[in-house]
Amino acid sequence: MLRRKSKEPAGKAGYFDPHTGGGVLLDDADLPSLRIHECGARVMDENWNHQGVRSPFWRAYYNPDEGAAVRHGGKWLPLGPSRLMIIPEDNLFDCRCRGKTRHLWIHFSISVSGEPPLPWIAKLQPEEESLWHSLHQLAGQPAPRHRLRHACAAALLQEIGKREQGLAPARSEKLRRIHAMMENFIRSE
C-alpha cells in the first residue's frame, strides 16, 4: 500500500491509519477473501463434454444460449440465459454441450468456513442477467485486466453475498441503478 508522508508534526497519527477504533475490523485473515484466477468467454461445442471434473477452485458459469448442462449428484442442471451456475471447490461434476453455445467462465477461490457448499443455479433477474451478459462481452474482447477483474469480483461477490445472506433478489429502484452503473463500467473504456 502506498502511503504519503504526513505533513503533520512528528507524534501525530493524522488520517493515514485505516483503523479508527470505532468500526468493525474487516481486514483480518479470518474473513473470506476472493481471488480470481481466470475469466474467459468463447463458443464451446462437444469438446466441452467431460466426466469426473473436480477442482481445488470454484467456478462460475454463465451461458447466454441454451445447449450446455452440468450434472451433479446424478441430476443434469441446464445452463443458459437467466441462470448462473456456481460450483464450489471439491465438487465432482460432469459437463456436456450439444451444438455450439456461448460460454463465460470465471475460476476463483474464496475462503469459507466449514465444508464448501454444493453447486447451485441462481435464477437471474433481468438486471442481473444484463450484468452477466455484459461481463461475457467484456471477457471476449481485449480489455484492461483491472476492469475485467473488478467486474468479475463485483458480480461474484454480489451473488455469493446474496446466497450467504439467504436474500431473494431485490428489485428496488436503487439496485437497478447500481446494476446500471456496474454495466456501464463494464462497457466503458
mmCIF file of N, CA, C and O in Angstrom, residues 42-44 62-68 78-81 83 100-103 133 136:
data_model
loop_
_atom_site.group_PDB
_atom_site.id
_atom_site.type_symbol
_atom_site.label_atom_id
_atom_site.label_comp_id
_atom_site.label_asym_id
_atom_site.label_seq_id
_atom_site.Cartn_x
_atom_site.Cartn_y
_atom_site.Cartn_z
ATOM 1 N N ARG A 42 -16.006 -17.839 -24.718
ATOM 2 C CA ARG A 42 -15.809 -18.408 -26.046
ATOM 3 C C ARG A 42 -17.042 -19.214 -26.423
ATOM 4 O O ARG A 42 -17.884 -19.496 -25.581
ATOM 5 N N VAL A 43 -17.086 -19.590 -27.679
ATOM 6 C CA VAL A 43 -18.122 -20.502 -28.143
ATOM 7 C C VAL A 43 -17.611 -21.906 -27.896
ATOM 8 O O VAL A 43 -16.489 -22.252 -28.279
ATOM 9 N N MET A 44 -18.412 -22.716 -27.215
ATOM 10 C CA MET A 44 -17.990 -24.086 -26.936
ATOM 11 C C MET A 44 -18.890 -25.050 -27.697
ATOM 12 O O MET A 44 -19.967 -24.693 -28.163
ATOM 13 N N TYR A 62 -21.819 -18.822 -16.883
ATOM 14 C CA TYR A 62 -22.988 -18.134 -17.427
ATOM 15 C C TYR A 62 -22.978 -18.329 -18.938
ATOM 16 O O TYR A 62 -21.971 -18.052 -19.590
ATOM 17 N N ASN A 63 -24.087 -18.831 -19.479
ATOM 18 C CA ASN A 63 -24.222 -19.031 -20.917
ATOM 19 C C ASN A 63 -25.391 -18.205 -21.431
ATOM 20 O O ASN A 63 -26.522 -18.420 -20.989
ATOM 21 N N PRO A 64 -25.154 -17.292 -22.363
ATOM 22 C CA PRO A 64 -26.258 -16.528 -22.943
ATOM 23 C C PRO A 64 -27.178 -17.397 -23.802
ATOM 24 O O PRO A 64 -28.276 -16.975 -24.154
ATOM 25 N N ASP A 65 -26.727 -18.620 -24.148
ATOM 26 C CA ASP A 65 -27.503 -19.520 -25.006
ATOM 27 C C ASP A 65 -27.775 -20.829 -24.267
ATOM 28 O O ASP A 65 -27.041 -21.213 -23.370
ATOM 29 N N GLU A 66 -28.819 -21.540 -24.718
ATOM 30 C CA GLU A 66 -29.114 -22.893 -24.232
ATOM 31 C C GLU A 66 -28.151 -23.873 -24.899
ATOM 32 O O GLU A 66 -27.502 -23.540 -25.883
ATOM 33 N N GLY A 67 -28.092 -25.094 -24.376
ATOM 34 C CA GLY A 67 -27.351 -26.135 -25.063
ATOM 35 C C GLY A 67 -26.290 -26.829 -24.230
ATOM 36 O O GLY A 67 -25.729 -27.838 -24.657
ATOM 37 N N ALA A 68 -25.995 -26.332 -23.049
ATOM 38 C CA ALA A 68 -24.985 -26.959 -22.196
ATOM 39 C C ALA A 68 -25.608 -27.258 -20.835
ATOM 40 O O ALA A 68 -26.603 -26.649 -20.441
ATOM 41 N N PRO A 78 -29.342 -27.514 -16.413
ATOM 42 C CA PRO A 78 -29.081 -26.802 -17.672
ATOM 43 C C PRO A 78 -28.516 -25.405 -17.443
ATOM 44 O O PRO A 78 -28.926 -24.693 -16.524
ATOM 45 N N LEU A 79 -27.572 -25.052 -18.290
ATOM 46 C CA LEU A 79 -27.029 -23.692 -18.297
ATOM 47 C C LEU A 79 -27.780 -22.914 -19.372
ATOM 48 O O LEU A 79 -28.318 -23.493 -20.308
ATOM 49 N N GLY A 80 -27.806 -21.617 -19.247
ATOM 50 C CA GLY A 80 -28.461 -20.803 -20.261
ATOM 51 C C GLY A 80 -28.813 -19.440 -19.720
ATOM 52 O O GLY A 80 -28.471 -19.091 -18.581
ATOM 53 N N PRO A 81 -29.513 -18.650 -20.531
ATOM 54 C CA PRO A 81 -29.872 -17.301 -20.099
ATOM 55 C C PRO A 81 -30.723 -17.361 -18.830
ATOM 56 O O PRO A 81 -31.426 -18.343 -18.596
ATOM 57 N N ARG A 83 -29.734 -17.909 -15.940
ATOM 58 C CA ARG A 83 -29.212 -18.856 -14.953
ATOM 59 C C ARG A 83 -27.697 -18.682 -14.820
ATOM 60 O O ARG A 83 -26.990 -18.588 -15.808
ATOM 61 N N LYS A 100 -23.321 -25.698 -30.582
ATOM 62 C CA LYS A 100 -22.440 -24.574 -30.229
ATOM 63 C C LYS A 100 -23.205 -23.614 -29.329
ATOM 64 O O LYS A 100 -24.360 -23.304 -29.590
ATOM 65 N N THR A 101 -22.546 -23.158 -28.290
ATOM 66 C CA THR A 101 -23.166 -22.212 -27.372
ATOM 67 C C THR A 101 -22.097 -21.283 -26.795
ATOM 68 O O THR A 101 -20.954 -21.702 -26.581
ATOM 69 N N ARG A 102 -22.464 -20.049 -26.571
ATOM 70 C CA ARG A 102 -21.534 -19.091 -25.949
ATOM 71 C C ARG A 102 -21.434 -19.398 -24.463
ATOM 72 O O ARG A 102 -22.421 -19.758 -23.825
ATOM 73 N N HIS A 103 -20.224 -19.227 -23.935
ATOM 74 C CA HIS A 103 -19.943 -19.650 -22.559
ATOM 75 C C HIS A 103 -19.017 -18.641 -21.888
ATOM 76 O O HIS A 103 -18.012 -18.236 -22.469
ATOM 77 N N HIS A 133 -24.372 -10.773 -18.888
ATOM 78 C CA HIS A 133 -24.220 -10.722 -20.341
ATOM 79 C C HIS A 133 -23.126 -9.712 -20.723
ATOM 80 O O HIS A 133 -22.293 -9.973 -21.589
ATOM 81 N N HIS A 136 -19.818 -11.173 -20.019
ATOM 82 C CA HIS A 136 -19.471 -12.119 -21.086
ATOM 83 C C HIS A 136 -18.867 -11.379 -22.274
ATOM 84 O O HIS A 136 -17.858 -11.801 -22.837
#
